[in-house]
Coordinates of C-alpha atoms in Angstrom, one line a residue:
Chain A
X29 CA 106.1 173.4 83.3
X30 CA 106.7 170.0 82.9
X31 CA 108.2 169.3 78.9
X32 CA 107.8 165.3 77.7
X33 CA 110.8 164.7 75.2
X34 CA 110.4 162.8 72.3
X35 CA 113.2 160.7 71.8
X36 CA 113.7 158.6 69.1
X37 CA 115.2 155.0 69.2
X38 CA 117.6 155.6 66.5
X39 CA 118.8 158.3 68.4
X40 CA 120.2 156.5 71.5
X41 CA 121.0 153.5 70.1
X42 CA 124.7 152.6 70.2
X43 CA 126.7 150.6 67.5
X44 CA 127.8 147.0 68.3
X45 CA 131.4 148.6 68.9
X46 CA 130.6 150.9 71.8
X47 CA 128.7 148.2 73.5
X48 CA 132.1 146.3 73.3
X49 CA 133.8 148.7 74.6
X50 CA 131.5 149.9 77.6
X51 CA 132.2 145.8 78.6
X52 CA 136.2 147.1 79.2
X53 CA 137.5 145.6 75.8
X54 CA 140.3 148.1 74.6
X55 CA 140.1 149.5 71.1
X56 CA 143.6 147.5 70.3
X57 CA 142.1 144.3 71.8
X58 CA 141.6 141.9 68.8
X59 CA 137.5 140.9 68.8
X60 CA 136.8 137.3 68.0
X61 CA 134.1 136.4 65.8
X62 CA 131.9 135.2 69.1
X63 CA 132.3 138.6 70.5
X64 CA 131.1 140.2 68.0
X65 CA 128.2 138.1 67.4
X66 CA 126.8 138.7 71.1
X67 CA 126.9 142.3 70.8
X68 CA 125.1 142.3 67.5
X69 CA 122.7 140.4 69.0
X70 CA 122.3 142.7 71.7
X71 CA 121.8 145.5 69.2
X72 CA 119.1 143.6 67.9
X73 CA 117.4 143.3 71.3
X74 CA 117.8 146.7 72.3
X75 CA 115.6 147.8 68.9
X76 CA 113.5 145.6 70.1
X77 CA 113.2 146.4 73.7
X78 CA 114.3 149.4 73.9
X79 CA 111.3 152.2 74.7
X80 CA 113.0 155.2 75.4
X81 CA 110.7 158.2 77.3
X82 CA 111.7 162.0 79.1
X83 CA 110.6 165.1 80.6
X84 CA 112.3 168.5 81.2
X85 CA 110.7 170.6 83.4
X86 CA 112.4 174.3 83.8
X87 CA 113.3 174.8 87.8
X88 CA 114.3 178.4 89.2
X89 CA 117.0 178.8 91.6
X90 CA 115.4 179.0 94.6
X91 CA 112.8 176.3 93.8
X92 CA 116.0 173.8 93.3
X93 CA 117.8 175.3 96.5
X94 CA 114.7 173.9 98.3
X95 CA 114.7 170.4 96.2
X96 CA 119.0 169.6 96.2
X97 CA 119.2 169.2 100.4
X98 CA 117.0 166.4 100.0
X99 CA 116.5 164.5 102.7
X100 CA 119.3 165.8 104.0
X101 CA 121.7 162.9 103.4
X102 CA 124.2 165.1 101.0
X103 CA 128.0 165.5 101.9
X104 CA 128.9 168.0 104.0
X105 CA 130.4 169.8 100.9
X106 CA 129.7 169.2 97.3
X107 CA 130.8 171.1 93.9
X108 CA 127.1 171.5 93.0
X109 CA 125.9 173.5 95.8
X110 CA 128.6 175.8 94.3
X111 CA 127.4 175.9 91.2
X112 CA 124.0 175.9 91.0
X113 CA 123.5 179.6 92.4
X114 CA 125.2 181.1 90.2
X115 CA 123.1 179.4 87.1
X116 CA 122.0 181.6 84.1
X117 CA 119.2 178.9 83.8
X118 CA 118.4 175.1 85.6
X119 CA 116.2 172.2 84.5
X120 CA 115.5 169.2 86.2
X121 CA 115.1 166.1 83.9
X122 CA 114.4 162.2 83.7
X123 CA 115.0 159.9 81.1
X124 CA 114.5 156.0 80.5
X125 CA 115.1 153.3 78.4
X126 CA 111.6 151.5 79.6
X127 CA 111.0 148.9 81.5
X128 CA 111.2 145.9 78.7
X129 CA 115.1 146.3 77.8
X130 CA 115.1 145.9 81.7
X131 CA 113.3 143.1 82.1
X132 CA 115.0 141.2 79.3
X133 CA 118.3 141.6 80.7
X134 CA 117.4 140.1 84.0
X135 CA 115.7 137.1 82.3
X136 CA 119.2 136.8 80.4
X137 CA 121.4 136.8 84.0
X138 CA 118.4 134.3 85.1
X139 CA 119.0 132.1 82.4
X140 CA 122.5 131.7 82.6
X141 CA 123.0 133.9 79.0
X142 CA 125.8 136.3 80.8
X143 CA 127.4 137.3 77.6
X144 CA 123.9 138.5 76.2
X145 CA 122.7 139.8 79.4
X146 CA 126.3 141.7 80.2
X147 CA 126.1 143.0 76.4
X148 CA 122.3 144.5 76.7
X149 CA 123.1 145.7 79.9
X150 CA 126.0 147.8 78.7
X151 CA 123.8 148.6 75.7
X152 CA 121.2 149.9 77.7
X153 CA 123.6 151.7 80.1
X154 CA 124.8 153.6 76.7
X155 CA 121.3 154.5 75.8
X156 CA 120.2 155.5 78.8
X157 CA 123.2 158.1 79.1
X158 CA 122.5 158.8 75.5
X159 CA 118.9 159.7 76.4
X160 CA 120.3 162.2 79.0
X161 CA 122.5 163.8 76.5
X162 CA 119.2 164.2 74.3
X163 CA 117.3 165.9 77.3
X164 CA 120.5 168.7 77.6
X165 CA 120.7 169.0 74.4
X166 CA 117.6 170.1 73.9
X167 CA 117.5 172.6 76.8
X168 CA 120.4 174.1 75.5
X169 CA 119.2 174.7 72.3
X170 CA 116.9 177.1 73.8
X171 CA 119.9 179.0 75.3
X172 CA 122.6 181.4 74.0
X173 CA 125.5 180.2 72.0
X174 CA 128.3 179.6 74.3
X175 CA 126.7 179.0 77.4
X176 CA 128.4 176.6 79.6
X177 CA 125.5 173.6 79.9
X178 CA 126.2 170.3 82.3
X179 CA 123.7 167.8 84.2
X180 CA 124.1 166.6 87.5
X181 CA 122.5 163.3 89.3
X182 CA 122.1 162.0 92.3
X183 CA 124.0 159.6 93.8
X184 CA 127.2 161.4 92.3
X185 CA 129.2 164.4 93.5
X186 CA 127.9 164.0 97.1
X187 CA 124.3 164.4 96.0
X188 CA 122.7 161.6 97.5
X189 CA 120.3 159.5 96.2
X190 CA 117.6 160.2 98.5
X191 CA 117.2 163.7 96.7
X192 CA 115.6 162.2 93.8
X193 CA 112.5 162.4 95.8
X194 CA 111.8 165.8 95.8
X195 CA 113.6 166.0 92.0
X196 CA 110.1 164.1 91.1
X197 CA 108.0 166.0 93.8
X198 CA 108.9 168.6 91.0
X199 CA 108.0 167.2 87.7
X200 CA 104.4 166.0 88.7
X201 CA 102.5 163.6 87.4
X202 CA 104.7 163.4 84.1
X203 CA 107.4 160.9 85.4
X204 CA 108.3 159.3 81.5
X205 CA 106.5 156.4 83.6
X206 CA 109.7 155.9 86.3
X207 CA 108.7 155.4 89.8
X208 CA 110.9 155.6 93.0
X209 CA 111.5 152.7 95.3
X210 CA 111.5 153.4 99.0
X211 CA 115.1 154.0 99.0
X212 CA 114.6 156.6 95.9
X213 CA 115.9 154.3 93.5
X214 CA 114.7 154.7 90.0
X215 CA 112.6 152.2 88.1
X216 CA 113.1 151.3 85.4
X217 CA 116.5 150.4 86.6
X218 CA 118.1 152.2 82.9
X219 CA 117.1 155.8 84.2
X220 CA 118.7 159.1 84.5
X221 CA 117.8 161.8 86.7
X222 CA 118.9 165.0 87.6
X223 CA 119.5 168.9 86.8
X224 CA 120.7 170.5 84.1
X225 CA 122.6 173.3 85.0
X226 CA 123.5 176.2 82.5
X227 CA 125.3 179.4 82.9
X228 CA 128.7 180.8 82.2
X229 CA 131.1 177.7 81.7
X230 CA 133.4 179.1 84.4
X231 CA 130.7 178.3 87.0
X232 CA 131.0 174.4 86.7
X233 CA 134.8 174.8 87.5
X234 CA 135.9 173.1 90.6
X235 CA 139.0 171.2 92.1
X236 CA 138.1 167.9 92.5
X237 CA 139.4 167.2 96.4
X238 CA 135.7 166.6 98.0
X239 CA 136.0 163.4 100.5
X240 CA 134.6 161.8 97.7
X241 CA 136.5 162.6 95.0
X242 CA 139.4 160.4 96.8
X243 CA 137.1 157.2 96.4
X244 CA 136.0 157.9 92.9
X245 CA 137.9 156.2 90.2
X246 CA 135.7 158.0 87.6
X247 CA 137.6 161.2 86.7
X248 CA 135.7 162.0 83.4
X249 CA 134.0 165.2 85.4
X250 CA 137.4 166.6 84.2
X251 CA 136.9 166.1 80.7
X252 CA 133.3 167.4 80.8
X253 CA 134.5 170.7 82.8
X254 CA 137.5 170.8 79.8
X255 CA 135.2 170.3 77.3
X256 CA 132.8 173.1 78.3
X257 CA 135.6 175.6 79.2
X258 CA 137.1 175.2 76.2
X259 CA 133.9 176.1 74.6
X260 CA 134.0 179.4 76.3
X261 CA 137.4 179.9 74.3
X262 CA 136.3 178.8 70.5
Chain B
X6 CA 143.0 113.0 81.2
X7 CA 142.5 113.8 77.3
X8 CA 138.9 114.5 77.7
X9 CA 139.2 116.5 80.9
X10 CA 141.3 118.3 79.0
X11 CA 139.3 118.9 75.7
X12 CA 136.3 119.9 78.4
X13 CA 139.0 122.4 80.0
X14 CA 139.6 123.5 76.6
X15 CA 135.9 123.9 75.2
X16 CA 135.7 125.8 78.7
X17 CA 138.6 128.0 77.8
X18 CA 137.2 128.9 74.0
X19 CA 133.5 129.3 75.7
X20 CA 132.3 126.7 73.6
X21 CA 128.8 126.2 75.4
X22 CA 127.8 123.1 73.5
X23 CA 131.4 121.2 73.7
X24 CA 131.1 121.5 77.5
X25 CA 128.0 120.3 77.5
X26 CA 128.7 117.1 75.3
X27 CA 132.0 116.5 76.9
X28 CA 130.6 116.7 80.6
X29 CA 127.9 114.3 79.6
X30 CA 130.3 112.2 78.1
X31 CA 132.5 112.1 81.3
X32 CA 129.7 111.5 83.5
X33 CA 128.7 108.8 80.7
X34 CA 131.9 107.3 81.0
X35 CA 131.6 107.1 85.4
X36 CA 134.1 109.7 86.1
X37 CA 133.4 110.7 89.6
X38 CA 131.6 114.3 89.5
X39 CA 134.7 115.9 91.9
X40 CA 137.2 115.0 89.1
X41 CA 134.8 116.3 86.3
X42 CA 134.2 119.6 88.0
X43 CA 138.2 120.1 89.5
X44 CA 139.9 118.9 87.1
X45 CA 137.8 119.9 83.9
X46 CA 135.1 123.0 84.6
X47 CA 137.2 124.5 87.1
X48 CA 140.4 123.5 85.8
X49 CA 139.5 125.4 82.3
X50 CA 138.1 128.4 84.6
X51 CA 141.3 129.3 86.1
X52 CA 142.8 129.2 82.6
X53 CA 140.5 131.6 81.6
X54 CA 141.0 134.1 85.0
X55 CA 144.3 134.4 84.7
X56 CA 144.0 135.0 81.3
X57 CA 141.8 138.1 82.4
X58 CA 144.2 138.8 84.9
X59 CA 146.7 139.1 82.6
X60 CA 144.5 141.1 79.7
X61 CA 144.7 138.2 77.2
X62 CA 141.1 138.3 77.2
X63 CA 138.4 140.9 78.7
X64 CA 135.0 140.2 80.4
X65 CA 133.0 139.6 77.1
X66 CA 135.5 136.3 76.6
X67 CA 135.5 135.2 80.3
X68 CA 130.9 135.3 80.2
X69 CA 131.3 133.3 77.2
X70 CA 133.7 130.7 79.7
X71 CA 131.0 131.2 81.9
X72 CA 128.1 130.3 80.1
X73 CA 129.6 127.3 79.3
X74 CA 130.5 126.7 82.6
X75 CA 127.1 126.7 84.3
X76 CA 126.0 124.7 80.9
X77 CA 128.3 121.8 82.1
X78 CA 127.3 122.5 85.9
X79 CA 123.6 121.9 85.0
X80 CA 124.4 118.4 84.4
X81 CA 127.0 117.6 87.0
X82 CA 125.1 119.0 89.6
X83 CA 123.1 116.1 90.4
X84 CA 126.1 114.0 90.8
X85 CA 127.4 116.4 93.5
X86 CA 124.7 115.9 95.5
X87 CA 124.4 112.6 95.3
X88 CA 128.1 111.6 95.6
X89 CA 128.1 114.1 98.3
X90 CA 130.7 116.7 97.2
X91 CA 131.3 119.7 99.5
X92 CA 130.8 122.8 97.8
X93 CA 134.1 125.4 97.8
X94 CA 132.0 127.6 100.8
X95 CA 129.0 129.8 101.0
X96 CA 129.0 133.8 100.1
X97 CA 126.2 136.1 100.3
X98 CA 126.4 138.9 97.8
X99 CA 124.2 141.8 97.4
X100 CA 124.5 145.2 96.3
X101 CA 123.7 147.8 99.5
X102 CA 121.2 149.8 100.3
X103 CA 120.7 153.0 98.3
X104 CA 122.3 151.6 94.9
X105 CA 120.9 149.5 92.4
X106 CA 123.7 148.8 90.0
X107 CA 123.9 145.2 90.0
X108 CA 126.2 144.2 87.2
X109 CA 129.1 143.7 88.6
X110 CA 127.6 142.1 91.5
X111 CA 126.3 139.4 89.2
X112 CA 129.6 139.1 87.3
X113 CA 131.0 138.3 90.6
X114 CA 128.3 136.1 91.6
X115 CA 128.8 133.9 88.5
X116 CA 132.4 134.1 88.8
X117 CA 132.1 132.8 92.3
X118 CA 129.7 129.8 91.1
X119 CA 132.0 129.0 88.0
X120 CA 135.1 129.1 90.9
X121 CA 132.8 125.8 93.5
X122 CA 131.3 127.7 95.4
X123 CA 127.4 128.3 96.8
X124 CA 126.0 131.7 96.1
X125 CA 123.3 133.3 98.3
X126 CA 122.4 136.8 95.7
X127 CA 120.6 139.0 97.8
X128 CA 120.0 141.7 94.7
X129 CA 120.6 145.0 95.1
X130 CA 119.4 147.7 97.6
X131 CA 120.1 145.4 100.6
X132 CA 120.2 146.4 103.9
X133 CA 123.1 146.0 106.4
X134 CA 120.4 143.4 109.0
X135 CA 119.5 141.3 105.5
X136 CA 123.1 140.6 104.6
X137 CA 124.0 139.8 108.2
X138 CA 120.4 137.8 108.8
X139 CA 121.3 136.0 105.3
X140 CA 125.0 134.7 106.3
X141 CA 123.4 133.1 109.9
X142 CA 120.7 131.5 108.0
X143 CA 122.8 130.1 105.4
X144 CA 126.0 129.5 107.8
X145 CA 127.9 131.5 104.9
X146 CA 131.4 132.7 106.2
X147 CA 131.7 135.2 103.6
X148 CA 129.5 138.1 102.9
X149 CA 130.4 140.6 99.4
X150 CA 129.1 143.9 99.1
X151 CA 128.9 145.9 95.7
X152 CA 128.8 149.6 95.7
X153 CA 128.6 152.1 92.7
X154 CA 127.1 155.0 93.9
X155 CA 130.2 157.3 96.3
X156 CA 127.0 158.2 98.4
X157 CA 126.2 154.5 99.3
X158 CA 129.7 153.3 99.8
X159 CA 129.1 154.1 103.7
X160 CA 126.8 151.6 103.8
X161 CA 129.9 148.8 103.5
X162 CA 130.5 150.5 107.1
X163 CA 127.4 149.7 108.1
X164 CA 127.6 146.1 107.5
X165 CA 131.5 145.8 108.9
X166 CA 130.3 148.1 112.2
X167 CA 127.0 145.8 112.4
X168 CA 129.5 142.2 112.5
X169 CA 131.3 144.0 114.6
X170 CA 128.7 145.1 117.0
X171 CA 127.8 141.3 117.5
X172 CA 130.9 140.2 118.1
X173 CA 131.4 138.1 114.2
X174 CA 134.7 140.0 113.3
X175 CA 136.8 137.3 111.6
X176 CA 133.6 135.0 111.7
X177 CA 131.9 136.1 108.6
X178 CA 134.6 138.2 106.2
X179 CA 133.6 140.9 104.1
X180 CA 134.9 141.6 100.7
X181 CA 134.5 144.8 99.4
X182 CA 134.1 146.0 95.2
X183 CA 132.3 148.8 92.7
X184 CA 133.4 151.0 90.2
X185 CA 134.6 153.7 93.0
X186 CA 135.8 151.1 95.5
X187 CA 139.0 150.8 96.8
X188 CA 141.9 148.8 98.6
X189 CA 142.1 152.4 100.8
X190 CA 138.7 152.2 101.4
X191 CA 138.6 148.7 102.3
X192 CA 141.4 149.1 104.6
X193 CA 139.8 152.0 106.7
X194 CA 136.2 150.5 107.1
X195 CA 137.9 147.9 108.1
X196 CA 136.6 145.5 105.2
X197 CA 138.1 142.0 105.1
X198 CA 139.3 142.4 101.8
X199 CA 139.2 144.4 98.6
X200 CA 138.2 143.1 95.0
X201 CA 138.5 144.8 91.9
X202 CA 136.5 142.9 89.7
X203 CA 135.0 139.2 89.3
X204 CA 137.9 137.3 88.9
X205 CA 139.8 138.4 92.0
X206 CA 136.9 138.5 94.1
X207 CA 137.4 134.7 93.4
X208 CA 141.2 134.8 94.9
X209 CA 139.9 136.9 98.0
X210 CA 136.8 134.7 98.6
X211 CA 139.6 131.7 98.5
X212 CA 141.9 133.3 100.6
X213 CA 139.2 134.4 103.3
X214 CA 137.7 130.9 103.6
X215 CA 141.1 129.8 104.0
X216 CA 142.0 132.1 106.9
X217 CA 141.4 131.0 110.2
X218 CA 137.9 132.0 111.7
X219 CA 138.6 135.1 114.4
X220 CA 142.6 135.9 113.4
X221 CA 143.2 139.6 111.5
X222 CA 143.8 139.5 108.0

């Protein structure tokens, strides 16, 4: 059964200093006056704009060993195909920031207001992960204490992108209003998609030498792996 | 020149208004538009990259440059086309097929406008025929590919294999960028060139319009 999430704005909505940073200014960088005027007024637009929307929809194992193939684009060998069988408990989810914050930043590129544009964007970005947070979190506060809980997307981890199609095959009619482009793309562009996987922390162990690992400069799947095992030891 | 200089400046600081004042008043004053743009917009854009390039200032600073810039662009454009001024080259940019990410495609985009030359954005989710089909119809000798996702990366193969396949290898150059992007990527598609964000994919565009049509990089 597909679940629709209520998610309020104030609780994706990031402060004027993580939009700053999710641009690739340092902590130690000094920020001028200007620079902190664009990303306040980015704050302002995303309560504004922002119209954030989800669904959860419990999926067994088998169902999702049917949906993660795909179209069968995936690598030859990814981590979650690992993982997933040996889940205590999956859910597939989507989330969006709505199609407004969206449109707003491409009318800022268009208009030639890139530090406003650049700033909302990496707003939205932040709020759009934030929403995806919101969907785990409430799954796993249906589970036991202690049990290990990470999400998965395509397009990452050799899941390709081309598997969100049967990922919303599953969750109906009740889409939080995101719709697929031919190529499976996600739109609103600020959407998250995937599985939530939870089970034993040890099962979301893996060492990271997939082919694509080498080509990913994004190591925080370390961190989260850490942080989930070391959950498994408070 | 002092006001060339103050316009350089204003573009360093991302003053949007000052570079608009100071471009009119150049253009005012019968400057011819190359000297404005080369030795005053562009001039006070290289400041500003290798200030990035150096982590003086981060890409929050260098979109405030370029706001300006295309402020003071709005009003010399005219001139160039009337006095006839070659733009730096053409480059078609697009994110590929399969990934929609399009941020730092547009930060190179602008980057590339701020730097001379003639952008053809194709957007995002573009196929390996479109970016080849847009190069021919624009005669652009450069084509830039942005890739976030690891599962579309292959895609940049695509459009190197496709070139290759009609016998444009060293006709139209690829440059290659995205968060998991790399020079070792690059290398073994056999990609042109690598850039790691906006401001280099300037130096690489630069360099590959330099390089002689058909000789290996």
């Amino acid at each position: 059964m597909t679940t629709i999430l209520d998610i309020g704005l104030e609780e994706i909505l990031p402060d004027a200093r993580a939009i700053i940073r999710q641009q690739g200014v340092p902590e130690y960088a000094a920020r001028s006056p200007q620079l902190v005027e664009v990303a306040e007024a980015a704050l302002r637009e995303l309560k504004e704009k922002l119209t954030p929307a989800g669904v959860l929809a419990e999926v067994t194992v088998p169902d999702f060993a049917d949906i993660y193939p795909g179209q069968g684009f995936n690598d030859r060998a990814t981590p979650l195909e690992g993982i997933f069988p040996r889940a205590e408990r999956l859910a597939l989810f989507a989330v969006t920031c709505g199609q407004p914050v969206c449109d707003r930043i491409r009318d800022l590129f268009f208009n030639a207001d890139y530090p406003l544009g650049a700033a909302l964007d990496a707003g939205a970005s932040l709020a759009a992960d934030q929403a995806a947070q919101i969907a785990q979190d409430r799954f796993a506060a249906t589970l036991a204490d202690k049990t290990g809980v990470l999400r998965y997307s395509p397009g990452y981890c050799g899941w390709h992108v081309s598997g969100q199609k049967d990922l919303f095959a599953f969750l109906g009619e009740d889409r939080a209003g995101i719709t697929l482009s031919e190529s499976c793309l996600m739109h609103p562009l600020k959407s998250v998609s995937g599985v939530i996987v939870a089970g034993r922390p040890d099962i979301h162990q893996f060492t990271n030498d997939y082919t694509f690992c080498t080509a990913c400069a994004g190591k925080e799947c370390r961190e989260r792996i850490q942080a989930v095992l070391n959950l498994s030891e408070e | 020149m002092e006001l060339l200089r103050r316009l350089a400046e204003g573009l360093d600081k991302g003053q949007t208004a000052v570079v608009a004042e100071l471009t009119a008043q150049a253009i005012a004053e019968g400057m011819p538009a190359v000297t404005i743009l080369n030795e005053g917009l562009i001039a006070g854009m290289d400041v500003v990259g290798e200030k990035f390039r150096t982590h003086q200032v981060f890409l929050p600073h260098v979109l405030l440059s370029a706001r300006a810039m295309h402020a003071g662009m709005d009003l010399l454009k005219p001139l160039l086309i009337t006095q006839e001024v070659p733009s730096a080259g053409k480059a078609v940019l697009g994110t590929v097929r399969g990934d929609q990410h399009d941020i730092g495609k547009n930060l190179v985009g602008i980057m590339l406008a701020g730097a001379g030359f003639e952008v053809i954005d194709l957007g995002t989710d573009v196929a390996p025929e479109e970016f080849l089909a847009a190069a021919r119809e624009h005669g652009a000798r450069v084509i830039g590919m942005s890739a976030l996702l690891t599962t579309t990366m292959p895609v940049m193969k695509e459009v190197v294999d496709l070139l290759a396949a009609k016998g444009l290898t060293g006709k139209i150059r690829t440059v290659i960028g995205g968060a998991p992007v790399t020079e070792n990527f690059a290398r073994e598609i056999g990609a042109d060139a690598y850039a790691f964000d906006g401001i280099s994919a300037v130096d690489r565009v630069r360099l590959l319009l330099a390089a002689d049509p058909g000789k290996n990089l």
